mmCIF file of C-alpha atoms in Angstrom:
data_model
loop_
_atom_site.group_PDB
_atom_site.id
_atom_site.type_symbol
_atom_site.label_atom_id
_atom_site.label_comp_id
_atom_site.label_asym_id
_atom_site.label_seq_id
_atom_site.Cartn_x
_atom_site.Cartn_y
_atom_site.Cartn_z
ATOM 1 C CA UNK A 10 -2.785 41.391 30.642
ATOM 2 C CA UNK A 11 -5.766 41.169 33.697
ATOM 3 C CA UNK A 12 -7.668 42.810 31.160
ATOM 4 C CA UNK A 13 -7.377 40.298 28.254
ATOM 5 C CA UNK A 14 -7.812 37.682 30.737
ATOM 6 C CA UNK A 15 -11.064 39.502 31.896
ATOM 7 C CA UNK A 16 -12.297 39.870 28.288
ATOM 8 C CA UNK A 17 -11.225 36.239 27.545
ATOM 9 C CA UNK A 18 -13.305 34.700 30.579
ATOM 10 C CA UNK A 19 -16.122 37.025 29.613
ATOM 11 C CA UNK A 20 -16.655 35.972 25.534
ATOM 12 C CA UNK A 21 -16.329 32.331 27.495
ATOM 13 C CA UNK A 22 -18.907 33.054 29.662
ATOM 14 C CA UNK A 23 -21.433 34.724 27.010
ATOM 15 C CA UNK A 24 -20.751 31.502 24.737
ATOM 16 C CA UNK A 25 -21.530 29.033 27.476
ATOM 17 C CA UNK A 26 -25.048 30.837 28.192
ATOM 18 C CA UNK A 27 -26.542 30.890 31.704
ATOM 19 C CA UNK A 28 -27.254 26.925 31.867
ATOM 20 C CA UNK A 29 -23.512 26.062 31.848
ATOM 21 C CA UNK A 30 -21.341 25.504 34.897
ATOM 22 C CA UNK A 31 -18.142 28.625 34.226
ATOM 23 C CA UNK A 32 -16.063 27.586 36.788
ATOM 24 C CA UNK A 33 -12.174 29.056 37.515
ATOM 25 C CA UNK A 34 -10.772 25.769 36.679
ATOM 26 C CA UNK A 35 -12.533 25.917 33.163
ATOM 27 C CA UNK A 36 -11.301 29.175 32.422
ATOM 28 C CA UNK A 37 -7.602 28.639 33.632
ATOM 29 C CA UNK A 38 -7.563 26.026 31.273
ATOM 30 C CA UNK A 39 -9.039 28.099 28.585
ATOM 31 C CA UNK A 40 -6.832 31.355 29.278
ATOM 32 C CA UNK A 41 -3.708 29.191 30.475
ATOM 33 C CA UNK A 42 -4.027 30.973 33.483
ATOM 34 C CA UNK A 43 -3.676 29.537 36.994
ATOM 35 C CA UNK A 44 -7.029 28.791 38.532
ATOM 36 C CA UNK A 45 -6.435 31.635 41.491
ATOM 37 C CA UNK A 46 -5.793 34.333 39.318
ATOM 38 C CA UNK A 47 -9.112 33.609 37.719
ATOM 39 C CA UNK A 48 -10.946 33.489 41.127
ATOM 40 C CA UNK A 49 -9.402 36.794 41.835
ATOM 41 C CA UNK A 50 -10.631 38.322 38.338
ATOM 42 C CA UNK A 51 -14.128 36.999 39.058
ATOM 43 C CA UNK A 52 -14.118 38.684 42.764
ATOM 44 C CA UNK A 53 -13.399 41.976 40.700
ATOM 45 C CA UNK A 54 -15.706 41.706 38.021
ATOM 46 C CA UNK A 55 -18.411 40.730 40.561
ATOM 47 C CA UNK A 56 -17.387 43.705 42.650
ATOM 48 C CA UNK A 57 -17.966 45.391 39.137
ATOM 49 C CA UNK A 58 -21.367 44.067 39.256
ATOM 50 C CA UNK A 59 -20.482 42.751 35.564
ATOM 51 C CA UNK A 60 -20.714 38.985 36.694
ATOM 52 C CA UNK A 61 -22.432 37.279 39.588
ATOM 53 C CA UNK A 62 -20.258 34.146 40.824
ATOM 54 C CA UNK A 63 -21.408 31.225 42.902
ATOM 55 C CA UNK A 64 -19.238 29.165 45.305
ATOM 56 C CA UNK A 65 -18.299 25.440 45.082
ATOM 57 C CA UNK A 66 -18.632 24.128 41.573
ATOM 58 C CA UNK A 67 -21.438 26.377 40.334
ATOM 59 C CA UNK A 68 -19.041 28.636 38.462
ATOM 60 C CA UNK A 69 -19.674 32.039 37.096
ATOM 61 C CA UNK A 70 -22.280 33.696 34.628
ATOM 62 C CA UNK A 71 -22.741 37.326 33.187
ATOM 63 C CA UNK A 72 -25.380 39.691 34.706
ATOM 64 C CA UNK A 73 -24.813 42.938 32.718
ATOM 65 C CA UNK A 74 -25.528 43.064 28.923
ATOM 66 C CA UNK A 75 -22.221 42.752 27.065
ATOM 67 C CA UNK A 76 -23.899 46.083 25.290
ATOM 68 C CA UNK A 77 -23.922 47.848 28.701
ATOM 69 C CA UNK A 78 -20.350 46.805 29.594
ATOM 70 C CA UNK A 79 -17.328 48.418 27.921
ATOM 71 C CA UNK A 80 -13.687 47.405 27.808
ATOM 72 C CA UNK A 81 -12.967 50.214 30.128
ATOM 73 C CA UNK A 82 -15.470 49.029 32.582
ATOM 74 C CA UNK A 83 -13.480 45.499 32.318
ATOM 75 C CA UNK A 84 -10.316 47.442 32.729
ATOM 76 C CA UNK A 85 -11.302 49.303 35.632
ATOM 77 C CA UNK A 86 -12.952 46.728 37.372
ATOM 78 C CA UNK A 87 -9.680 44.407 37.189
ATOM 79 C CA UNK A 88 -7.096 46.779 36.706
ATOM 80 C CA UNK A 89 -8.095 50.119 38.428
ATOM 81 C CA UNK A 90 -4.789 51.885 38.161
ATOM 82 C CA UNK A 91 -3.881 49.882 34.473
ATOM 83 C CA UNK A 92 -4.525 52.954 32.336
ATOM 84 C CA UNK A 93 -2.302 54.970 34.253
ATOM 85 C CA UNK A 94 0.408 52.897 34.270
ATOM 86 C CA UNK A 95 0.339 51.996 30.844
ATOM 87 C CA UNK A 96 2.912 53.897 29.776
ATOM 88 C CA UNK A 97 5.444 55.148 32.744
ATOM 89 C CA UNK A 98 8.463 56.911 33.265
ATOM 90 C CA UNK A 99 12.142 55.297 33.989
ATOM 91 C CA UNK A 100 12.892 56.184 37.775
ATOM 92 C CA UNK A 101 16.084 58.080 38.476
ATOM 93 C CA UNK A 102 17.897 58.254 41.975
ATOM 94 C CA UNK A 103 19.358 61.756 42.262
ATOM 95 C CA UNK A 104 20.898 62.518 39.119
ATOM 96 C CA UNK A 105 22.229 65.868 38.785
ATOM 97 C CA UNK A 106 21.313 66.158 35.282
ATOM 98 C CA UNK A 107 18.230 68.711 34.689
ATOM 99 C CA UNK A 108 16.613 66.193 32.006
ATOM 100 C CA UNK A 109 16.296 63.712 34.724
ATOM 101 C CA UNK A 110 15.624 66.151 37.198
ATOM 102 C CA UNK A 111 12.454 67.508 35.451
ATOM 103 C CA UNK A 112 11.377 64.451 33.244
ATOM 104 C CA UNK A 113 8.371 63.283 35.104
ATOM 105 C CA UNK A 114 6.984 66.959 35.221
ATOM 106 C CA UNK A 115 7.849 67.165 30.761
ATOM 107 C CA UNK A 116 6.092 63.819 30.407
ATOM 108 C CA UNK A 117 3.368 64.379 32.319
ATOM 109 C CA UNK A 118 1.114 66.540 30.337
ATOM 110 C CA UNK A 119 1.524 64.332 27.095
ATOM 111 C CA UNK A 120 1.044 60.886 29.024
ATOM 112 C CA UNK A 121 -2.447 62.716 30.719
ATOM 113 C CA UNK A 122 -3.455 63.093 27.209
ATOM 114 C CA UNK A 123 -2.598 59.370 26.229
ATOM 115 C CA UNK A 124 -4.098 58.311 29.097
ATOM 116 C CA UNK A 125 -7.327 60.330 28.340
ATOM 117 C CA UNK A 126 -7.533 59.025 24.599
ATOM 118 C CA UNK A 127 -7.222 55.760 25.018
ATOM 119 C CA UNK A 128 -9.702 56.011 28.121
ATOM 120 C CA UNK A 129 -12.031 57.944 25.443
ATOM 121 C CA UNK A 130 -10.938 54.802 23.302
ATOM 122 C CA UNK A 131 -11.876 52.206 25.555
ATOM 123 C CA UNK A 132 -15.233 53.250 26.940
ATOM 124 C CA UNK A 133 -16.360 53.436 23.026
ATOM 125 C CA UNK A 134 -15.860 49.942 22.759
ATOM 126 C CA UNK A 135 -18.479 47.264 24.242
ATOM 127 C CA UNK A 136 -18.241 43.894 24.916
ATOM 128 C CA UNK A 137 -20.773 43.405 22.751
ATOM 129 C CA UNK A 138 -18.395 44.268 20.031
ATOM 130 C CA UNK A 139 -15.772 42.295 20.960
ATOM 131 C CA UNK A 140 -18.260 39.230 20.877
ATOM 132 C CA UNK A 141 -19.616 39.882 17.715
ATOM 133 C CA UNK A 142 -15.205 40.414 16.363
ATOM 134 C CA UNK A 143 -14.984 37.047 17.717
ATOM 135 C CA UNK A 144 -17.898 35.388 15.902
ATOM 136 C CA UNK A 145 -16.042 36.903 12.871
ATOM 137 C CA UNK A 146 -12.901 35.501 13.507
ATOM 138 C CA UNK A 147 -14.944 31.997 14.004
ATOM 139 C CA UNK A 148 -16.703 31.876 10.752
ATOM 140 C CA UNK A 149 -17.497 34.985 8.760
ATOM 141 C CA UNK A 150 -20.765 34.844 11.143
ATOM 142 C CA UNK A 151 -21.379 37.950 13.875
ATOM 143 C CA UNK A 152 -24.648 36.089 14.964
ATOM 144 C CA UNK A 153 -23.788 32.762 15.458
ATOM 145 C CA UNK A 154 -23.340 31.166 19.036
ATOM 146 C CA UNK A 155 -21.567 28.083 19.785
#
């Protein structure tokens, strides 16, 4: 979900242009999210180097191109291990059965591949593109800001 957050704040951010105050509170009203788990989404993204933020009531702006920043770079940046742990394995506590001996080690290979694909996925996608599907989904328009 950090990611969908991350992407949420961002679109926000793009719409409000570089003139308007972004501030946590904003966006934690916006995402429904509580205003500290937004400050700690903008400390990763700015560790990212995707957004710069400012302190006090300044609030937060973009400083990559959303065409230079896809949603894996959003995932990493606020989710480093999410990918990985998209999908997981139930945890077992000494069973002598060999299936849940050896399940881990049978997953494995198939959940790598997953994991690659929608990695693969991801860093085809910018956020760029996921601005322009939301000016769709606003009013048939991929060009129009509010």
């Amino acid at each position: 979900m950090k990611c969908s957050v991350a992407v949420h704040c961002l679109i926000f951010m793009n719409e409000a242009g570089s003139d308007d105050r972004v501030t946590s509170t904003l966006l934690a009203e916006s995402t429904g999210c509580n205003p500290a788990s937004i400050r700690a989404l903008f400390a990763a993204l700015k560790k990212a180097g995707i957004i710069d933020v400012q302190r006090g009531n300044v609030g937060a702006h973009l400083i990559q191109d959303p065409k230079d920043v896809t949603l894996l770079d959003i995932q990493n940046a606020v989710e480093p291990d999410g990918l990985a742990t998209m999908i997981g394995v139930h945890q077992y506590k000494g069973q002598s059965c060999p299936v849940a001996q050896n399940i881990h080690a049978t997953l494995g290979p198939s959940y790598e591949k997953i994991e690659h694909a929608t990695a693969e996925a991801m860093h085809s996608i910018t956020l760029a593109d996921i601005i322009d599907d939301y000016h769709v989904q606003l009013n048939g328009d991929p060009t129009r800001r509010q």
